[in-house]
Amino acid sequence: MPDYIRWLRGKVGPDRVLMNFATCVIVDEAGRVLLQKRGDKPGLWGFPGGAVELGESVEETAVREVFEETGLRVRVTSLLGVYSRYPDSYPNGDLVQSISVVFRCAVVGGALAVDGRETLELRYTDLTDLPELVNDQHRDIARDLLAGRETVWR
């Protein structure tokens, strides 16, 4: 199914649903993390990633979403954690409880590219100097990274 979210919302409307996401943490040689200024929530930043489509694994989702949102080709190197207790809402009124599998990923090709729709800006940022992140889930991911935690579940 090419657009699972559109299909699902056509059936349930904006009611709160569980949504599965894959998120990538990409760290450069200086130890900074790649952040994406989001188009869906202007002014807010987050780690690249997105919703799992039917028929995809979370690893495939992570690789696809990072390429779509950043222009980078990545491979998953490890699991940072699973973040599952987070209610959220979108500007169009859609409500979710997001379950995100968060991976560490290594860049294997491509070049940073902004599409001007999903991604408004990309930048590597020190974990001690982060801009405002999109939600509590991304803030917890950043805190866990800063604390050096691995294999987290929340």
Tab-separated table of N, CA and C in Angstrom:
chain	number	residue	atom	x	y	z
A	1	MET	N	0.855	-1.174	0.000
A	1	MET	CA	0.000	0.000	0.000
A	1	MET	C	0.897	1.232	0.000
A	2	PRO	N	0.791	2.099	-0.987
A	2	PRO	CA	1.736	3.208	-1.137
A	2	PRO	C	1.606	4.316	-0.096
A	3	ASP	N	0.428	4.542	0.488
A	3	ASP	CA	0.308	5.597	1.496
A	3	ASP	C	-0.611	5.116	2.605
A	4	TYR	N	-0.031	4.383	3.510
A	4	TYR	CA	-0.778	3.759	4.594
A	4	TYR	C	-1.519	4.794	5.436
A	5	ILE	N	-0.875	5.902	5.751
A	5	ILE	CA	-1.507	6.904	6.620
A	5	ILE	C	-2.762	7.465	5.964
A	6	ARG	N	-2.688	7.818	4.705
A	6	ARG	CA	-3.860	8.353	3.999
A	6	ARG	C	-4.994	7.311	4.004
A	7	TRP	N	-4.650	6.060	3.734
A	7	TRP	CA	-5.638	4.982	3.732
A	7	TRP	C	-6.273	4.835	5.113
A	8	LEU	N	-5.435	4.794	6.172
A	8	LEU	CA	-5.925	4.629	7.530
A	8	LEU	C	-6.814	5.797	7.942
A	9	ARG	N	-6.367	7.006	7.671
A	9	ARG	CA	-7.148	8.186	8.059
A	9	ARG	C	-8.477	8.249	7.308
A	10	GLY	N	-8.519	7.698	6.112
A	10	GLY	CA	-9.782	7.614	5.375
A	10	GLY	C	-10.801	6.732	6.078
A	11	LYS	N	-10.335	5.832	6.905
A	11	LYS	CA	-11.213	4.913	7.634
A	11	LYS	C	-11.551	5.408	9.043
A	12	VAL	N	-10.587	6.029	9.742
A	12	VAL	CA	-10.804	6.394	11.144
A	12	VAL	C	-10.863	7.897	11.384
A	13	GLY	N	-10.596	8.692	10.364
A	13	GLY	CA	-10.579	10.137	10.571
A	13	GLY	C	-9.417	10.535	11.464
A	14	PRO	N	-9.585	11.618	12.247
A	14	PRO	CA	-8.468	12.120	13.058
A	14	PRO	C	-8.332	11.467	14.432
A	15	ASP	N	-9.160	10.457	14.750
A	15	ASP	CA	-9.091	9.817	16.067
A	15	ASP	C	-7.686	9.287	16.359
A	16	ARG	N	-7.375	9.184	17.657
A	16	ARG	CA	-6.056	8.706	18.065
A	16	ARG	C	-5.876	7.249	17.638
A	17	VAL	N	-4.763	6.991	16.965
A	17	VAL	CA	-4.407	5.639	16.538
A	17	VAL	C	-2.953	5.385	16.895
A	18	LEU	N	-2.599	4.107	17.004
A	18	LEU	CA	-1.196	3.727	17.153
A	18	LEU	C	-0.545	3.818	15.784
A	19	MET	N	0.604	4.464	15.715
A	19	MET	CA	1.357	4.561	14.461
A	19	MET	C	2.775	4.094	14.733
A	20	ASN	N	3.299	3.316	13.798
A	20	ASN	CA	4.660	2.796	13.909
A	20	ASN	C	5.608	3.620	13.047
A	21	PHE	N	6.723	4.009	13.642
A	21	PHE	CA	7.716	4.827	12.965
A	21	PHE	C	9.098	4.206	13.113
A	22	ALA	N	9.974	4.579	12.199
A	22	ALA	CA	11.395	4.258	12.311
A	22	ALA	C	12.131	5.595	12.294
A	23	THR	N	13.074	5.754	13.200
A	23	THR	CA	13.823	6.993	13.355
A	23	THR	C	15.308	6.666	13.317
A	24	CYS	N	16.092	7.561	12.721
A	24	CYS	CA	17.540	7.340	12.616
A	24	CYS	C	18.316	8.418	13.347
A	25	VAL	N	19.335	7.975	14.053
A	25	VAL	CA	20.311	8.873	14.648
A	25	VAL	C	21.575	8.733	13.816
A	26	ILE	N	21.984	9.843	13.214
A	26	ILE	CA	23.191	9.885	12.383
A	26	ILE	C	24.163	10.839	13.060
A	27	VAL	N	25.352	10.343	13.357
A	27	VAL	CA	26.350	11.140	14.066
A	27	VAL	C	27.536	11.364	13.135
A	28	ASP	N	28.011	12.613	13.062
A	28	ASP	CA	29.168	12.910	12.210
A	28	ASP	C	30.473	12.672	12.976
A	29	GLU	N	31.606	12.928	12.302
A	29	GLU	CA	32.930	12.684	12.885
A	29	GLU	C	33.176	13.525	14.128
A	30	ALA	N	32.499	14.661	14.236
A	30	ALA	CA	32.675	15.540	15.392
A	30	ALA	C	31.730	15.186	16.542
A	31	GLY	N	30.925	14.135	16.372
A	31	GLY	CA	30.013	13.721	17.423
A	31	GLY	C	28.686	14.466	17.439
A	32	ARG	N	28.423	15.232	16.384
A	32	ARG	CA	27.159	15.969	16.298
A	32	ARG	C	26.099	15.096	15.628
A	33	VAL	N	24.828	15.325	15.980
A	33	VAL	CA	23.724	14.558	15.400
A	33	VAL	C	23.055	15.350	14.286
A	34	LEU	N	22.580	14.627	13.279
A	34	LEU	CA	21.861	15.255	12.169
A	34	LEU	C	20.419	15.494	12.586
A	35	LEU	N	19.975	16.739	12.446
A	35	LEU	CA	18.595	17.108	12.727
A	35	LEU	C	17.946	17.678	11.486
A	36	GLN	N	16.645	17.509	11.423
A	36	GLN	CA	15.820	17.954	10.307
A	36	GLN	C	14.830	19.000	10.827
A	37	LYS	N	14.824	20.182	10.214
A	37	LYS	CA	13.773	21.163	10.500
A	37	LYS	C	12.557	20.714	9.723
A	38	ARG	N	11.480	20.447	10.432
A	38	ARG	CA	10.331	19.768	9.852
A	38	ARG	C	9.366	20.720	9.147
A	39	GLY	N	8.807	20.226	8.077
A	39	GLY	CA	7.806	20.981	7.336
A	39	GLY	C	6.423	20.862	7.932
A	40	ASP	N	6.133	19.753	8.642
A	40	ASP	CA	4.792	19.554	9.190
A	40	ASP	C	4.575	20.311	10.496
A	41	LYS	N	5.638	20.669	11.168
A	41	LYS	CA	5.536	21.428	12.415
A	41	LYS	C	6.589	22.540	12.357
A	42	PRO	N	6.277	23.611	11.646
A	42	PRO	CA	7.257	24.673	11.380
A	42	PRO	C	7.961	25.177	12.638
A	43	GLY	N	9.264	25.366	12.490
A	43	GLY	CA	10.090	25.874	13.581
A	43	GLY	C	10.635	24.799	14.488
A	44	LEU	N	10.160	23.563	14.334
A	44	LEU	CA	10.607	22.486	15.211
A	44	LEU	C	11.524	21.533	14.467
A	45	TRP	N	12.385	20.886	15.231
A	45	TRP	CA	13.411	20.005	14.688
A	45	TRP	C	13.213	18.591	15.199
A	46	GLY	N	13.778	17.625	14.487
A	46	GLY	CA	13.710	16.246	14.929
A	46	GLY	C	14.728	15.388	14.208
A	47	PHE	N	14.821	14.165	14.655
A	47	PHE	CA	15.682	13.189	14.005
A	47	PHE	C	14.942	12.688	12.762
A	48	PRO	N	15.648	12.416	11.676
A	48	PRO	CA	14.964	11.949	10.468
A	48	PRO	C	14.305	10.588	10.683
A	49	GLY	N	13.181	10.400	10.022
A	49	GLY	CA	12.463	9.140	10.090
A	49	GLY	C	11.027	9.333	9.681
A	50	GLY	N	10.264	8.264	9.730
A	50	GLY	CA	8.873	8.376	9.339
A	50	GLY	C	8.109	7.090	9.540
A	51	ALA	N	6.886	7.106	9.039
A	51	ALA	CA	5.939	6.023	9.270
A	51	ALA	C	6.276	4.781	8.450
A	52	VAL	N	6.050	3.645	9.092
A	52	VAL	CA	6.217	2.351	8.435
A	52	VAL	C	5.035	2.156	7.482
A	53	GLU	N	5.344	1.802	6.241
A	53	GLU	CA	4.317	1.471	5.263
A	53	GLU	C	4.049	-0.031	5.328
A	54	LEU	N	2.844	-0.430	4.929
A	54	LEU	CA	2.519	-1.857	4.896
A	54	LEU	C	3.529	-2.586	4.021
A	55	GLY	N	3.997	-3.732	4.496
A	55	GLY	CA	4.947	-4.537	3.740
A	55	GLY	C	6.400	-4.205	4.003
A	56	GLU	N	6.685	-3.150	4.756
A	56	GLU	CA	8.060	-2.750	5.063
A	56	GLU	C	8.472	-3.241	6.437
A	57	SER	N	9.756	-3.508	6.584
A	57	SER	CA	10.321	-3.699	7.916
A	57	SER	C	10.674	-2.316	8.461
A	58	VAL	N	10.902	-2.235	9.769
A	58	VAL	CA	11.305	-0.943	10.327
A	58	VAL	C	12.676	-0.534	9.801
A	59	GLU	N	13.555	-1.485	9.531
A	59	GLU	CA	14.855	-1.161	8.949
A	59	GLU	C	14.687	-0.560	7.560
A	60	GLU	N	13.849	-1.161	6.733
A	60	GLU	CA	13.594	-0.621	5.393
A	60	GLU	C	12.986	0.772	5.468
A	61	THR	N	12.090	0.966	6.419
A	61	THR	CA	11.494	2.291	6.606
A	61	THR	C	12.557	3.315	6.959
A	62	ALA	N	13.433	2.974	7.884
A	62	ALA	CA	14.485	3.897	8.309
A	62	ALA	C	15.338	4.328	7.119
A	63	VAL	N	15.779	3.373	6.338
A	63	VAL	CA	16.637	3.666	5.185
A	63	VAL	C	15.885	4.523	4.164
A	64	ARG	N	14.632	4.162	3.853
A	64	ARG	CA	13.832	4.918	2.880
A	64	ARG	C	13.570	6.340	3.359
A	65	GLU	N	13.114	6.466	4.603
A	65	GLU	CA	12.763	7.788	5.127
A	65	GLU	C	13.966	8.718	5.201
A	66	VAL	N	15.109	8.203	5.634
A	66	VAL	CA	16.300	9.053	5.692
A	66	VAL	C	16.649	9.554	4.294
A	67	PHE	N	16.593	8.685	3.310
A	67	PHE	CA	16.896	9.134	1.950
A	67	PHE	C	15.882	10.182	1.484
A	68	GLU	N	14.598	9.941	1.703
A	68	GLU	CA	13.566	10.892	1.275
A	68	GLU	C	13.721	12.245	1.963
A	69	GLU	N	14.086	12.231	3.238
A	69	GLU	CA	14.123	13.472	4.017
A	69	GLU	C	15.463	14.175	4.004
A	70	THR	N	16.551	13.449	3.679
A	70	THR	CA	17.882	14.073	3.778
A	70	THR	C	18.740	13.942	2.530
A	71	GLY	N	18.412	13.014	1.640
A	71	GLY	CA	19.260	12.739	0.483
A	71	GLY	C	20.411	11.794	0.786
A	72	LEU	N	20.522	11.342	2.034
A	72	LEU	CA	21.621	10.450	2.420
A	72	LEU	C	21.202	8.988	2.303
A	73	ARG	N	22.142	8.170	1.868
A	73	ARG	CA	21.983	6.715	1.886
A	73	ARG	C	22.614	6.234	3.186
A	74	VAL	N	21.868	5.427	3.944
A	74	VAL	CA	22.379	4.958	5.228
A	74	VAL	C	22.207	3.456	5.348
A	75	ARG	N	22.948	2.911	6.314
A	75	ARG	CA	22.716	1.530	6.741
A	75	ARG	C	22.552	1.566	8.254
A	76	VAL	N	21.678	0.720	8.724
A	76	VAL	CA	21.442	0.607	10.163
A	76	VAL	C	22.626	-0.117	10.788
A	77	THR	N	23.140	0.448	11.892
A	77	THR	CA	24.282	-0.168	12.569
A	77	THR	C	23.923	-0.757	13.935
A	78	SER	N	22.907	-0.181	14.593
A	78	SER	CA	22.499	-0.718	15.892
A	78	SER	C	21.147	-0.144	16.287
A	79	LEU	N	20.582	-0.742	17.310
A	79	LEU	CA	19.300	-0.300	17.852
A	79	LEU	C	19.554	0.593	19.060
A	80	LEU	N	19.064	1.814	19.005
A	80	LEU	CA	19.144	2.683	20.180
A	80	LEU	C	18.017	2.338	21.142
A	81	GLY	N	16.799	2.167	20.616
A	81	GLY	CA	15.699	1.825	21.507
A	81	GLY	C	14.354	1.851	20.826
A	82	VAL	N	13.342	1.556	21.640
A	82	VAL	CA	11.952	1.605	21.205
A	82	VAL	C	11.240	2.575	22.133
A	83	TYR	N	10.625	3.584	21.549
A	83	TYR	CA	9.971	4.671	22.284
A	83	TYR	C	8.485	4.597	21.967
A	84	SER	N	7.656	4.241	22.974
A	84	SER	CA	6.284	3.852	22.645
A	84	SER	C	5.179	4.530	23.448
A	85	ARG	N	5.476	5.392	24.348
A	85	ARG	CA	4.432	5.934	25.237
A	85	ARG	C	4.042	7.370	24.905
A	86	TYR	N	4.138	7.772	23.686
A	86	TYR	CA	4.086	9.187	23.358
A	86	TYR	C	2.849	9.594	22.560
A	87	PRO	N	1.886	10.244	23.211
A	87	PRO	CA	0.775	10.805	22.444
A	87	PRO	C	1.274	12.038	21.691
A	88	ASP	N	0.707	12.274	20.527
A	88	ASP	CA	1.107	13.439	19.727
A	88	ASP	C	-0.071	13.849	18.854
A	89	SER	N	0.029	15.029	18.296
A	89	SER	CA	-0.995	15.510	17.367
A	89	SER	C	-0.307	16.266	16.239
A	90	TYR	N	-1.015	16.366	15.131
A	90	TYR	CA	-0.503	17.056	13.951
A	90	TYR	C	-1.344	18.299	13.700
A	91	PRO	N	-0.798	19.272	12.997
A	91	PRO	CA	-1.539	20.515	12.752
A	91	PRO	C	-2.907	20.301	12.088
A	92	ASN	N	-3.079	19.203	11.349
A	92	ASN	CA	-4.378	18.949	10.703
A	92	ASN	C	-5.391	18.324	11.651
A	93	GLY	N	-5.003	18.086	12.916
A	93	GLY	CA	-5.907	17.531	13.912
A	93	GLY	C	-5.772	16.037	14.127
A	94	ASP	N	-4.979	15.343	13.328
A	94	ASP	CA	-4.777	13.904	13.504
A	94	ASP	C	-4.084	13.637	14.838
A	95	LEU	N	-4.581	12.636	15.566
A	95	LEU	CA	-4.024	12.251	16.856
A	95	LEU	C	-3.371	10.882	16.736
A	96	VAL	N	-2.233	10.715	17.399
A	96	VAL	CA	-1.514	9.443	17.358
A	96	VAL	C	-0.915	9.130	18.720
A	97	GLN	N	-0.622	7.866	18.915
A	97	GLN	CA	0.348	7.447	19.907
A	97	GLN	C	1.429	6.784	19.082
A	98	SER	N	2.603	7.408	19.051
A	98	SER	CA	3.650	6.901	18.162
A	98	SER	C	4.532	5.886	18.874
A	99	ILE	N	4.836	4.842	18.126
A	99	ILE	CA	5.782	3.823	18.557
A	99	ILE	C	6.939	3.910	17.572
A	100	SER	N	8.085	4.339	18.047
A	100	SER	CA	9.218	4.539	17.157
A	100	SER	C	10.377	3.625	17.527
A	101	VAL	N	10.834	2.885	16.528
A	101	VAL	CA	12.050	2.097	16.661
A	101	VAL	C	13.182	3.017	16.211
A	102	VAL	N	14.113	3.277	17.102
A	102	VAL	CA	15.167	4.256	16.839
A	102	VAL	C	16.490	3.522	16.631
A	103	PHE	N	17.069	3.764	15.471
A	103	PHE	CA	18.316	3.119	15.082
A	103	PHE	C	19.457	4.120	15.034
A	104	ARG	N	20.658	3.638	15.276
A	104	ARG	CA	21.865	4.377	14.890
A	104	ARG	C	22.135	3.976	13.448
A	105	CYS	N	22.469	4.945	12.629
A	105	CYS	CA	22.705	4.683	11.210
A	105	CYS	C	24.015	5.324	10.771
A	106	ALA	N	24.659	4.694	9.806
A	106	ALA	CA	25.895	5.218	9.224
A	106	ALA	C	25.615	5.645	7.791
A	107	VAL	N	26.170	6.776	7.406
A	107	VAL	CA	26.020	7.270	6.040
A	107	VAL	C	26.918	6.445	5.121
A	108	VAL	N	26.345	5.958	4.023
A	108	VAL	CA	27.110	5.170	3.053
A	108	VAL	C	27.097	5.810	1.664
A	109	GLY	N	26.416	6.949	1.508
A	109	GLY	CA	26.377	7.625	0.218
A	109	GLY	C	25.393	8.770	0.235
A	110	GLY	N	25.226	9.367	-0.943
A	110	GLY	CA	24.302	10.488	-1.078
A	110	GLY	C	24.911	11.793	-0.609
A	111	ALA	N	24.087	12.818	-0.633
A	111	ALA	CA	24.494	14.156	-0.186
A	111	ALA	C	23.281	14.833	0.428
A	112	LEU	N	23.516	15.656	1.452
A	112	LEU	CA	22.405	16.353	2.101
A	112	LEU	C	21.607	17.149	1.081
A	113	ALA	N	20.282	16.971	1.123
A	113	ALA	CA	19.377	17.669	0.209
A	113	ALA	C	18.078	17.971	0.945
A	114	VAL	N	17.606	19.189	0.786
A	114	VAL	CA	16.363	19.648	1.409
A	114	VAL	C	15.281	19.691	0.341
A	115	ASP	N	14.116	19.080	0.632
A	115	ASP	CA	13.041	19.077	-0.365
A	115	ASP	C	12.102	20.273	-0.247
A	116	GLY	N	12.176	21.040	0.840
A	116	GLY	CA	11.338	22.220	1.001
A	116	GLY	C	9.900	21.899	1.385
A	117	ARG	N	9.587	20.643	1.543
A	117	ARG	CA	8.235	20.241	1.924
A	117	ARG	C	8.272	19.507	3.270
A	118	GLU	N	8.826	18.298	3.280
A	118	GLU	CA	8.985	17.554	4.536
A	118	GLU	C	10.147	18.097	5.346
A	119	THR	N	11.185	18.510	4.649
A	119	THR	CA	12.408	18.995	5.278
A	119	THR	C	12.675	20.422	4.836
A	120	LEU	N	12.770	21.335	5.816
A	120	LEU	CA	13.029	22.740	5.506
A	120	LEU	C	14.499	23.100	5.665
A	121	GLU	N	15.203	22.332	6.503
A	121	GLU	CA	16.631	22.573	6.728
A	121	GLU	C	17.223	21.328	7.371
A	122	LEU	N	18.501	21.104	7.140
A	122	LEU	CA	19.239	20.008	7.770
A	122	LEU	C	20.506	20.564	8.374
A	123	ARG	N	20.858	20.068	9.567
A	123	ARG	CA	22.136	20.485	10.142
A	123	ARG	C	22.586	19.507	11.211
A	124	TYR	N	23.902	19.404	11.323
A	124	TYR	CA	24.504	18.628	12.402
A	124	TYR	C	24.619	19.543	13.615
A	125	THR	N	24.211	19.030	14.774
A	125	THR	CA	24.125	19.835	15.985
A	125	THR	C	24.709	19.078	17.164
A	126	ASP	N	25.402	19.793	18.030
A	126	ASP	CA	25.923	19.200	19.253
A	126	ASP	C	24.748	18.875	20.179
A	127	LEU	N	24.801	17.733	20.825
A	127	LEU	CA	23.718	17.319	21.724
A	127	LEU	C	23.523	18.261	22.911
A	128	THR	N	24.525	19.053	23.228
A	128	THR	CA	24.391	19.998	24.337
A	128	THR	C	23.843	21.345	23.895
A	129	ASP	N	23.565	21.497	22.601
A	129	ASP	CA	23.084	22.780	22.070
A	129	ASP	C	21.976	22.546	21.036
A	130	LEU	N	20.952	21.808	21.426
A	130	LEU	CA	19.886	21.440	20.495
A	130	LEU	C	18.851	22.554	20.342
A	131	PRO	N	18.293	22.705	19.150
A	131	PRO	CA	17.151	23.604	18.980
A	131	PRO	C	15.912	22.943	19.594
A	132	GLU	N	14.770	23.612	19.525
A	132	GLU	CA	13.538	23.034	20.068
A	132	GLU	C	13.141	21.811	19.250
A	133	LEU	N	13.019	20.680	19.940
A	133	LEU	CA	12.671	19.428	19.270
A	133	LEU	C	11.152	19.271	19.192
A	134	VAL	N	10.735	18.469	18.241
A	134	VAL	CA	9.339	18.374	17.825
A	134	VAL	C	8.400	17.833	18.894
A	135	ASN	N	8.872	16.944	19.771
A	135	ASN	CA	7.970	16.378	20.776
A	135	ASN	C	8.786	15.689	21.874
A	136	ASP	N	8.055	15.178	22.863
A	136	ASP	CA	8.716	14.516	24.003
A	136	ASP	C	9.503	13.290	23.572
A	137	GLN	N	9.017	12.578	22.584
A	137	GLN	CA	9.733	11.399	22.107
A	137	GLN	C	11.133	11.774	21.624
A	138	HIS	N	11.236	12.804	20.792
A	138	HIS	CA	12.538	13.227	20.282
A	138	HIS	C	13.401	13.819	21.397
A	139	ARG	N	12.776	14.500	22.365
A	139	ARG	CA	13.545	15.020	23.502
A	139	ARG	C	14.121	13.863	24.334
A	140	ASP	N	13.339	12.794	24.529
A	140	ASP	CA	13.856	11.639	25.273
A	140	ASP	C	14.967	10.935	24.499
A	141	ILE	N	14.832	10.845	23.182
A	141	ILE	CA	15.902	10.257	22.370
A	141	ILE	C	17.191	11.049	22.580
A	142	ALA	N	17.100	12.366	22.519
A	142	ALA	CA	18.283	13.220	22.702
A	142	ALA	C	18.878	13.051	24.091
A	143	ARG	N	18.034	12.987	25.122
A	143	ARG	CA	18.533	12.791	26.491
A	143	ARG	C	19.244	11.447	26.623
A	144	ASP	N	18.676	10.409	26.021
A	144	ASP	CA	19.300	9.091	26.091
A	144	ASP	C	20.634	9.079	25.357
A	145	LEU	N	20.703	9.744	24.215
A	145	LEU	CA	21.972	9.840	23.484
A	145	LEU	C	23.022	10.557	24.325
A	146	LEU	N	22.643	11.673	24.902
A	146	LEU	CA	23.566	12.464	25.712
A	146	LEU	C	24.059	11.665	26.926
A	147	ALA	N	23.183	10.847	27.491
A	147	ALA	CA	23.549	10.031	28.663
A	147	ALA	C	24.297	8.756	28.265
A	148	GLY	N	24.418	8.486	26.962
A	148	GLY	CA	25.126	7.298	26.510
A	148	GLY	C	24.335	6.012	26.661
A	149	ARG	N	23.015	6.134	26.785
A	149	ARG	CA	22.185	4.929	26.936
A	149	ARG	C	22.031	4.210	25.601
A	150	GLU	N	21.926	2.899	25.665
A	150	GLU	CA	21.672	2.041	24.490
A	150	GLU	C	20.555	1.066	24.827
A	151	THR	N	19.913	0.562	23.845
A	151	THR	CA	18.847	-0.427	23.978
A	151	THR	C	17.827	0.037	25.019
A	152	VAL	N	17.271	1.205	24.770
A	152	VAL	CA	16.303	1.836	25.640
A	152	VAL	C	14.895	1.393	25.237
A	153	TRP	N	14.029	1.237	26.199
A	153	TRP	CA	12.616	1.083	25.880
A	153	TRP	C	11.825	1.945	26.834
A	154	ARG	N	10.891	2.664	26.257
A	154	ARG	CA	10.040	3.588	27.050
A	154	ARG	C	8.613	3.458	26.595
